[in-house]
PDB file of C-alpha atoms in Angstrom:
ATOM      1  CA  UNK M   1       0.000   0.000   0.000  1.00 56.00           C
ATOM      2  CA  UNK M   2       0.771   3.553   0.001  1.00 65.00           C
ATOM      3  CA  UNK M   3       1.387   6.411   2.909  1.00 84.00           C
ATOM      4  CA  UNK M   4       1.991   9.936   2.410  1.00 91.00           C
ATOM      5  CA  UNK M   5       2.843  12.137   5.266  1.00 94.00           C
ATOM      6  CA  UNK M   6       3.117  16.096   5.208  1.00 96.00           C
ATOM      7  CA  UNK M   7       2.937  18.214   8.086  1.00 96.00           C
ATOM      8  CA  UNK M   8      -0.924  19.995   8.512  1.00 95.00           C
ATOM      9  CA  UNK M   9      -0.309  23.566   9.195  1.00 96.00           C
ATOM     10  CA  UNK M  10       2.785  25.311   7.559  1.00 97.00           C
ATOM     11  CA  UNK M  11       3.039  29.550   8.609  1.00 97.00           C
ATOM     12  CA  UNK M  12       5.424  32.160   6.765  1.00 97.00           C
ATOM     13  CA  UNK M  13       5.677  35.621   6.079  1.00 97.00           C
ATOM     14  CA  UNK M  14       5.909  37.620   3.050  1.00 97.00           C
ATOM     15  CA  UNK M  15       8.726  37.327   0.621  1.00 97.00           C
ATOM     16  CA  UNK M  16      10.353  34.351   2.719  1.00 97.00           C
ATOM     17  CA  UNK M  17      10.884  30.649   1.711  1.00 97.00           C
ATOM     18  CA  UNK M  18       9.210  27.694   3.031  1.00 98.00           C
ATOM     19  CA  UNK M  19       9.797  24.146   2.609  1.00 98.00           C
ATOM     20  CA  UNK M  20       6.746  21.557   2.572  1.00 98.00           C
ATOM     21  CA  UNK M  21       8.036  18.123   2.950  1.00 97.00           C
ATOM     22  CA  UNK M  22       6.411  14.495   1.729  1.00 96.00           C
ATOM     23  CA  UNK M  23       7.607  11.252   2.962  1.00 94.00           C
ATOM     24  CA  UNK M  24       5.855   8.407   2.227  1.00 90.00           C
ATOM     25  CA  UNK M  25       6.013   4.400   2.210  1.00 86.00           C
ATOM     26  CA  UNK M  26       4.860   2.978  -0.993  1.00 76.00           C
ATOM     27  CA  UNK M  27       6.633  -0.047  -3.145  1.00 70.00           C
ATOM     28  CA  UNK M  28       6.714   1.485  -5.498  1.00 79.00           C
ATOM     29  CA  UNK M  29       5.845   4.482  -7.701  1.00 81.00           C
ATOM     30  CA  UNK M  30       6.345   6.577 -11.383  1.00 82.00           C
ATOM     31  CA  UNK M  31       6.208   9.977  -9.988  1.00 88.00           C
ATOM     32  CA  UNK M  32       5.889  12.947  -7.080  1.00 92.00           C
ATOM     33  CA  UNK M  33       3.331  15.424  -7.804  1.00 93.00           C
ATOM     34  CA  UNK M  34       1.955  18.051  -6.210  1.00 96.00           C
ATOM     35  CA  UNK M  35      -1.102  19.681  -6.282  1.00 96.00           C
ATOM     36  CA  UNK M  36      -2.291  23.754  -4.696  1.00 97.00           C
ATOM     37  CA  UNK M  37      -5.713  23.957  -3.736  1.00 97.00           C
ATOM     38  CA  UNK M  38      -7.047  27.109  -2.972  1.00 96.00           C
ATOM     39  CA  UNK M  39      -9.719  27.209   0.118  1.00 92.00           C
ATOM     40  CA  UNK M  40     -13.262  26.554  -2.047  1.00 88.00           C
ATOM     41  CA  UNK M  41     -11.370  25.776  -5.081  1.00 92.00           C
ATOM     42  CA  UNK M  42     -10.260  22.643  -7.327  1.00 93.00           C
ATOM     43  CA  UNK M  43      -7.208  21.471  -6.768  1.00 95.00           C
ATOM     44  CA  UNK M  44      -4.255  22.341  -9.599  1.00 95.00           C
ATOM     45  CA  UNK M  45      -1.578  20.876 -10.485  1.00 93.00           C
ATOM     46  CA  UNK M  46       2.020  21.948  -9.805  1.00 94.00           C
ATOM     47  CA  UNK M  47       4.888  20.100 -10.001  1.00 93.00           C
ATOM     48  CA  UNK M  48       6.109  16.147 -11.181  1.00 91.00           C
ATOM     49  CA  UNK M  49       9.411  14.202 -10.182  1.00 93.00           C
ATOM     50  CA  UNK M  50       9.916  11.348 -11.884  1.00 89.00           C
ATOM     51  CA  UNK M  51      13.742  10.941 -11.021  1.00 91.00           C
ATOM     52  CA  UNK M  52      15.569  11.713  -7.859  1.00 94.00           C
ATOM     53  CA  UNK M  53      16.465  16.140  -8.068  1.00 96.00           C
ATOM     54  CA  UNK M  54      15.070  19.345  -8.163  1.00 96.00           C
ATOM     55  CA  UNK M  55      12.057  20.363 -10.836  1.00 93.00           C
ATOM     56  CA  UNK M  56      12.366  24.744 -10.873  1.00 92.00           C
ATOM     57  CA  UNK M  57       9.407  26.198 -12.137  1.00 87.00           C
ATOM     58  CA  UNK M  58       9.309  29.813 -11.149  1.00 91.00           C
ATOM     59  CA  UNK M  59       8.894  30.513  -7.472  1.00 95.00           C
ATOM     60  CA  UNK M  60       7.724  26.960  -7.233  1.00 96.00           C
ATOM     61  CA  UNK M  61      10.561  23.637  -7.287  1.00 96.00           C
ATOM     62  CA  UNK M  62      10.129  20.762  -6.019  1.00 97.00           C
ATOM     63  CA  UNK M  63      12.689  17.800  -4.664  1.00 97.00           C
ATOM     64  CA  UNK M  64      12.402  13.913  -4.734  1.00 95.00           C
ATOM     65  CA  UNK M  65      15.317  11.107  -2.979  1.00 94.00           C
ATOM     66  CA  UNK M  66      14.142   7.770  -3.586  1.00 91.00           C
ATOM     67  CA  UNK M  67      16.229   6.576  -1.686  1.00 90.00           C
ATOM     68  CA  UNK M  68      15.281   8.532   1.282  1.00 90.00           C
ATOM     69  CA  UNK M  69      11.441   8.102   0.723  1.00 90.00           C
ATOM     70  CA  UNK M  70      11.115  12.076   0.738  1.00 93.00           C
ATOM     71  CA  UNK M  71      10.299  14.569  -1.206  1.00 96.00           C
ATOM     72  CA  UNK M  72       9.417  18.326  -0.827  1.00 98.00           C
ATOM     73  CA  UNK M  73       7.898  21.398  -2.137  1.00 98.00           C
ATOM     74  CA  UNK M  74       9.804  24.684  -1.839  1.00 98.00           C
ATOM     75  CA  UNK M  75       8.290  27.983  -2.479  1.00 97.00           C
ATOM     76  CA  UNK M  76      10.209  31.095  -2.448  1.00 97.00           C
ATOM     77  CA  UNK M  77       9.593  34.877  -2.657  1.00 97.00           C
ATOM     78  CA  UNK M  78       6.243  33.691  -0.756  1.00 98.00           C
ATOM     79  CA  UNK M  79       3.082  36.213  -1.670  1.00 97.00           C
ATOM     80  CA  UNK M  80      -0.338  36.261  -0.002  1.00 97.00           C
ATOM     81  CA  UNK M  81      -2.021  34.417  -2.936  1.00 97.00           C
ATOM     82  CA  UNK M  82       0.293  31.420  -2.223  1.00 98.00           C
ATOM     83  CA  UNK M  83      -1.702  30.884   1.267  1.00 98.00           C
ATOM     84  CA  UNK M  84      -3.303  27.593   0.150  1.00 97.00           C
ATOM     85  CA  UNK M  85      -3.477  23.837   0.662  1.00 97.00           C
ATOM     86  CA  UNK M  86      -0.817  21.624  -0.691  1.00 98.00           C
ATOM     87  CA  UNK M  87      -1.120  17.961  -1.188  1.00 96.00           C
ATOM     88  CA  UNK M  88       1.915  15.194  -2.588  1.00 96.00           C
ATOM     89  CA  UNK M  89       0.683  12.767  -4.955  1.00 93.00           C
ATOM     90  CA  UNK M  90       2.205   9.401  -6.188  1.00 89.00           C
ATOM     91  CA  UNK M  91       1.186   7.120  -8.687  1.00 81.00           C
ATOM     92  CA  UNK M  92       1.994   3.496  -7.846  1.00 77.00           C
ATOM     93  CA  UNK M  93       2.813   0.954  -9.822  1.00 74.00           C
ATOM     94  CA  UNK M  94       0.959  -1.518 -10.879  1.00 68.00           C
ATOM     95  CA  UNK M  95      -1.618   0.906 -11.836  1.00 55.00           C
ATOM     96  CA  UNK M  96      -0.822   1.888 -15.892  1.00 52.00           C
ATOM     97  CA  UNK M  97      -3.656   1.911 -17.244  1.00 47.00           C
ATOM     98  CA  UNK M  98      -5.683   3.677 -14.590  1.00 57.00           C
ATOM     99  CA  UNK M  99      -3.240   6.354 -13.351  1.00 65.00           C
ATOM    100  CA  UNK M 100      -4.462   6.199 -10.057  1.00 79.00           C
ATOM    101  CA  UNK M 101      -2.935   8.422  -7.549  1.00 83.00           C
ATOM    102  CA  UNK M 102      -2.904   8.164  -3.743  1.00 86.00           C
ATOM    103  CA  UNK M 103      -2.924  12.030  -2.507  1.00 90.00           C
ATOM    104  CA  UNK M 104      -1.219  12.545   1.132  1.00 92.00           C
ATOM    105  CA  UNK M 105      -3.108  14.736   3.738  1.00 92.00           C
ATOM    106  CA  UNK M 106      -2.496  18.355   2.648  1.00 95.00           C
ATOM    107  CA  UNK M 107      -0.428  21.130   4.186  1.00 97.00           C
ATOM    108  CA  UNK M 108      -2.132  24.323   4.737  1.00 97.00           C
ATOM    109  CA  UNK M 109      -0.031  27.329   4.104  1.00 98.00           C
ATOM    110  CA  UNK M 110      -0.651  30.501   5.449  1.00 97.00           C
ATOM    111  CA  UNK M 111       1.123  33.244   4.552  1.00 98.00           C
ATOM    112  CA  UNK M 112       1.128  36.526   6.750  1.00 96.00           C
ATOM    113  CA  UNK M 113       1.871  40.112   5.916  1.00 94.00           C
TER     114      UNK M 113
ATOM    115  CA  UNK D   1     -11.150  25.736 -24.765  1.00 63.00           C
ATOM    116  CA  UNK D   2     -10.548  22.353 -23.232  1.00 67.00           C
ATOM    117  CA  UNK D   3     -11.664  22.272 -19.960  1.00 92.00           C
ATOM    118  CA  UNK D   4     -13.627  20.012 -16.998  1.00 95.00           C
ATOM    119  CA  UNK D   5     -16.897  21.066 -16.311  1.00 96.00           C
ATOM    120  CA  UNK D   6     -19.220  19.728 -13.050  1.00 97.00           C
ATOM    121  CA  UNK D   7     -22.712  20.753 -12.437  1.00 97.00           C
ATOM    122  CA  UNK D   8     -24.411  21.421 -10.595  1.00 97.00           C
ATOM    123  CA  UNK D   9     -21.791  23.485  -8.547  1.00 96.00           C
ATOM    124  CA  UNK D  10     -24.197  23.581  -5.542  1.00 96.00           C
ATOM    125  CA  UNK D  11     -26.881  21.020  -4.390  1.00 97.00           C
ATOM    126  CA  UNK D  12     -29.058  21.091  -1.019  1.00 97.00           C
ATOM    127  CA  UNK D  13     -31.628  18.184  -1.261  1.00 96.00           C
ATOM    128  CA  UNK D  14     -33.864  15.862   1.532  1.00 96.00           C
ATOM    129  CA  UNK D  15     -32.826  12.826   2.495  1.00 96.00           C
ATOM    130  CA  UNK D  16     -33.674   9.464   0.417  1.00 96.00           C
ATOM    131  CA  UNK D  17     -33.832  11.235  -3.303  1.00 95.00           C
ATOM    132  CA  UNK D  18     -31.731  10.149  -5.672  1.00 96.00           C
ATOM    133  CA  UNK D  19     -29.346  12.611  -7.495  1.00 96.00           C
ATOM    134  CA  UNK D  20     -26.820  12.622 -10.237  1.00 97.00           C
ATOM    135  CA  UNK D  21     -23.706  14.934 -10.388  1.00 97.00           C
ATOM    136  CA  UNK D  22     -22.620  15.406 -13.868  1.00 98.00           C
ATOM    137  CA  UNK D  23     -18.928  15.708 -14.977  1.00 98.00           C
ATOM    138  CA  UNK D  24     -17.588  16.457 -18.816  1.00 97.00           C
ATOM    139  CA  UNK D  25     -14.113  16.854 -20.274  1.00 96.00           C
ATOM    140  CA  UNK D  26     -13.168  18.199 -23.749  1.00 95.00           C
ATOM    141  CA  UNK D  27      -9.590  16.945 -23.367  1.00 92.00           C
ATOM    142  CA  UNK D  28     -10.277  13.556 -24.724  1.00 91.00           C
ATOM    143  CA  UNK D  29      -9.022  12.355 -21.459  1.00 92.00           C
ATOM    144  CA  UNK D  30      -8.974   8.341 -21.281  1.00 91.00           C
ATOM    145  CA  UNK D  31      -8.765   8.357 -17.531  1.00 91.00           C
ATOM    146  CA  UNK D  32     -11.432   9.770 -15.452  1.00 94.00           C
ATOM    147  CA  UNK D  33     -11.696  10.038 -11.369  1.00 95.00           C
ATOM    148  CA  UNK D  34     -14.470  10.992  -8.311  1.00 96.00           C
ATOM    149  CA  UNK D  35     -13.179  12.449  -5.336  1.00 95.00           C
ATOM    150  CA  UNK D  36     -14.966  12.863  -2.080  1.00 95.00           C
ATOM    151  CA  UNK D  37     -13.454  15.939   0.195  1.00 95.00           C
ATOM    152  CA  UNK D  38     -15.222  17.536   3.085  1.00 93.00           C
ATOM    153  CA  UNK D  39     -13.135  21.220   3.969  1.00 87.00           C
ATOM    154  CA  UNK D  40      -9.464  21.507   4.901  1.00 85.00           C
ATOM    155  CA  UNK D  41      -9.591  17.254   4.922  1.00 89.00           C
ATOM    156  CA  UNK D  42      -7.648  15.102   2.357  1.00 90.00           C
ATOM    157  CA  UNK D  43      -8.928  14.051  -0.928  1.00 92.00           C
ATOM    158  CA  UNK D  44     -10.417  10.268  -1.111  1.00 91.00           C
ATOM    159  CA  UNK D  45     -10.727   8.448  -4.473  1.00 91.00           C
ATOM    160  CA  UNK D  46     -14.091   7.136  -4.867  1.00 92.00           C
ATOM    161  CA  UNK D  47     -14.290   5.942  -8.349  1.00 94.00           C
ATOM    162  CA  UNK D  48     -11.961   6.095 -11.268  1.00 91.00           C
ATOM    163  CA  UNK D  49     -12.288   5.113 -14.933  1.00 93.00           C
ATOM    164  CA  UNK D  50      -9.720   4.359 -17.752  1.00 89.00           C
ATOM    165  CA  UNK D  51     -11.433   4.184 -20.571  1.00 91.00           C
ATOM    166  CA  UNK D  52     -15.498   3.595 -21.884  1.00 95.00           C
ATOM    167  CA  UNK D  53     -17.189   0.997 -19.798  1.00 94.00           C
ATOM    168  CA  UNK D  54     -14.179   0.612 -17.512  1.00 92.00           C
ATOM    169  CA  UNK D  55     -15.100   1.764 -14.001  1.00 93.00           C
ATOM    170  CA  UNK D  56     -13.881   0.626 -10.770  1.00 90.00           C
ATOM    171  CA  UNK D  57     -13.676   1.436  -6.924  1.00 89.00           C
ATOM    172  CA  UNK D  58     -11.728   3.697  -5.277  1.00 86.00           C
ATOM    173  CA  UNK D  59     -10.011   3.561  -1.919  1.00 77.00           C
ATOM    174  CA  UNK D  60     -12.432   4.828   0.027  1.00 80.00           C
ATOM    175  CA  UNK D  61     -16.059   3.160   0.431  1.00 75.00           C
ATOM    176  CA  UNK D  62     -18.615   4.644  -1.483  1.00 80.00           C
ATOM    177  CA  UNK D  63     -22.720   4.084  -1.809  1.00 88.00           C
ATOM    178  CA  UNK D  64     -22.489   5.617  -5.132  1.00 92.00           C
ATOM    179  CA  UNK D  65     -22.284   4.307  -8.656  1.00 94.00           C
ATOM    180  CA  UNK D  66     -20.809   5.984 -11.626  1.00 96.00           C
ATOM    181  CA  UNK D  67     -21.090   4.935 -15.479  1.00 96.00           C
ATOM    182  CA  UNK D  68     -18.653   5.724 -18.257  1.00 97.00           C
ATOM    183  CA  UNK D  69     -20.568   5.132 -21.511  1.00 97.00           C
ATOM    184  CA  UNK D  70     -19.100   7.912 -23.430  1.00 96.00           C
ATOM    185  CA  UNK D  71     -15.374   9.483 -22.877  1.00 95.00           C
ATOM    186  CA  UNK D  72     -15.891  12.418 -22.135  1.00 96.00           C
ATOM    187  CA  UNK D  73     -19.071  11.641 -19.555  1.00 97.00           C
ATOM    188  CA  UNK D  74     -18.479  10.320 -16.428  1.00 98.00           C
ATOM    189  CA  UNK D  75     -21.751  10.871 -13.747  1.00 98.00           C
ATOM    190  CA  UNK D  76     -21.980   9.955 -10.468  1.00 97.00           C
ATOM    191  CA  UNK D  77     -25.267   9.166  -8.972  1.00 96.00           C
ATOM    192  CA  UNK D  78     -26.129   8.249  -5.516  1.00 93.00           C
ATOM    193  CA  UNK D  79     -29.515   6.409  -5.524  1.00 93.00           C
ATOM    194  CA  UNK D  80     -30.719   7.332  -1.718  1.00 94.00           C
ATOM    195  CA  UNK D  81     -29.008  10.629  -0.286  1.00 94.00           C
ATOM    196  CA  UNK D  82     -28.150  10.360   3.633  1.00 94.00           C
ATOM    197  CA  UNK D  83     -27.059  13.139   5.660  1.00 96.00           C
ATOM    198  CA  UNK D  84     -23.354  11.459   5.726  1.00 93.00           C
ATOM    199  CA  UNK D  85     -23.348  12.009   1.850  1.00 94.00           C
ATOM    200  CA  UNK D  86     -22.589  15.489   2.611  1.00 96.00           C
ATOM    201  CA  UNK D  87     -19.689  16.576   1.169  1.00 95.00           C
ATOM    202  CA  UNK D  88     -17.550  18.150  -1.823  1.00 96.00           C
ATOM    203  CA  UNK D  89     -17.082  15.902  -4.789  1.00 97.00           C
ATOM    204  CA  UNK D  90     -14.743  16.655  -7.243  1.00 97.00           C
ATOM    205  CA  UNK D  91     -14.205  15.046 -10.294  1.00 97.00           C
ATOM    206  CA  UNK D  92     -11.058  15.010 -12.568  1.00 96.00           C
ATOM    207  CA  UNK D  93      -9.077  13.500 -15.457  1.00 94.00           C
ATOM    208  CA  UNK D  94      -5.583  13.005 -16.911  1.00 91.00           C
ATOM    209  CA  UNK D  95      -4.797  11.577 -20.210  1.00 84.00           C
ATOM    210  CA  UNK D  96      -1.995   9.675 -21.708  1.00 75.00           C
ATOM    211  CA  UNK D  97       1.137  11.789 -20.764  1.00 68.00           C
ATOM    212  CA  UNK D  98       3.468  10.247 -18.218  1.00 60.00           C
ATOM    213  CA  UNK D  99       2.940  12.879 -15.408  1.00 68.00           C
ATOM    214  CA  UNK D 100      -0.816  11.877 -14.949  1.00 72.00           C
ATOM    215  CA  UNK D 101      -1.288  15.358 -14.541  1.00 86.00           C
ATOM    216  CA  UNK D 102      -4.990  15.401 -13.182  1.00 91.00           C
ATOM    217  CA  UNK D 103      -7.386  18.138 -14.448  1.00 93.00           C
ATOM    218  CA  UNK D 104      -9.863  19.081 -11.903  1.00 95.00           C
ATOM    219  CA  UNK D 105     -13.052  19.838 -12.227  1.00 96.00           C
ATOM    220  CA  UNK D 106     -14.644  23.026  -9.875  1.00 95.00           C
ATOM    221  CA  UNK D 107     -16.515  20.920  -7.567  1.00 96.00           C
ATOM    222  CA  UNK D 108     -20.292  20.137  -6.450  1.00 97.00           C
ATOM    223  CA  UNK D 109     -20.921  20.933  -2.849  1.00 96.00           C
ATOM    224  CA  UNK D 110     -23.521  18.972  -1.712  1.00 97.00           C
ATOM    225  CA  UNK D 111     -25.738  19.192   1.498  1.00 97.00           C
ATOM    226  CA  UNK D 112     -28.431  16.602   2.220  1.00 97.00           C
ATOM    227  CA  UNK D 113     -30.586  17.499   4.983  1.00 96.00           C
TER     228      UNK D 113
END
């Protein structure tokens, strides 16, 4: 089966960088995603590892160590409308032709003035 | 424009009816997906579909059904509403490309009283 763990409740101010880390315990999986969902809104997608490193895109990059079961989402030069939920995705294996993900809990970020 | 579409986006109905929650895509997405997610709480799979008249069962236990007759279609429709069906469902797809990048859908909130 699969586990994702992120912390609940991340806080940070303005213009700062914060760090949102995934660990998980699957057997096996493709990719790392993650996923911003504003409060009332859909969820959207961010980011994808598919091999161990950093993905930069923007303010946004995110980090994946197989080998360490971790991966994280860093976002710098933080701004108000990046107070949000944040949820790590994998996709397992075994799963091809359905593309089934297993989301982890969700970090809510709040970012303060 | 390509896009997800849900309706309706808001439903407040008496216990026992039955009720259908629509969901199109115009991506020509293969893989379709139900999710189940009451506020600030993690997302649960409820259904997911990878092609026409493919459908199975997510990870978490649902009392609905959903059909996939046409690909771009995928309703869910819960025959007898219960107070415990309250809830945001969101429903999303993702098509060939190896990120499984899932496209969300805005959402029906719905309240059964």
């Amino acid at each position: 089966g699969q586990s994702l763990e992120q912390p609940s409740e991340v806080t940070a101010v303005e213009g700062a960088i914060v760090q949102i880390n995934c660990t998980y315990q699957t057997s096996g999986f493709y990719g790392l995603s993650w996923y911003q969902q504003h409060d009332g809104g859909a969820p959207t997608f961010l980011s994808y590892n598919a091999l161990d490193g950093l993905e930069e895109t923007g303010r946004f990059s995110s980090f994946l160590s197989r080998s360490d079961s971790y991966g994280y989402l860093l976002l710098q030069e933080l701004q108000m409308k990046d107070s949000a939920s944040y949820f790590c995705a994998v996709r397992p294996w075994g799963n091809t032709n359905a593309g089934k993900s297993t989301f982890g809990d969700g970090t809510t970020l709040t970012v303060k003035p | 424009e390509a896009d997800i579409y849900q309706t309706p986006r808001y439903l407040v109905i008496g216990t026992g009816k039955k009720i259908t929650l629509e969901c199109s895509q115009t991506m020509g997405h293969d893989k379709m997906y139900w999710y189940q997610q009451d506020p600030g709480m993690e997302l649960h799979l409820i259904h997911y579909s990878y092609g026409v008249n493919s459908t199975e069962k997510g990870d978490l236990s649902s009392e609905s059904t959903v059909s996939r007759i046409r690909t771009e279609h995928f309703p869910l429709t819960l025959e007898s509403a219960r107070p415990s069906h309250t809830s945001q469902y969101l429903c999303a797809s993702s098509g060939q490309g190896s990120y499984n990048e899932q496209f969300f859908g805005p959402g029906t909130r719905l309240t059964v009283l």
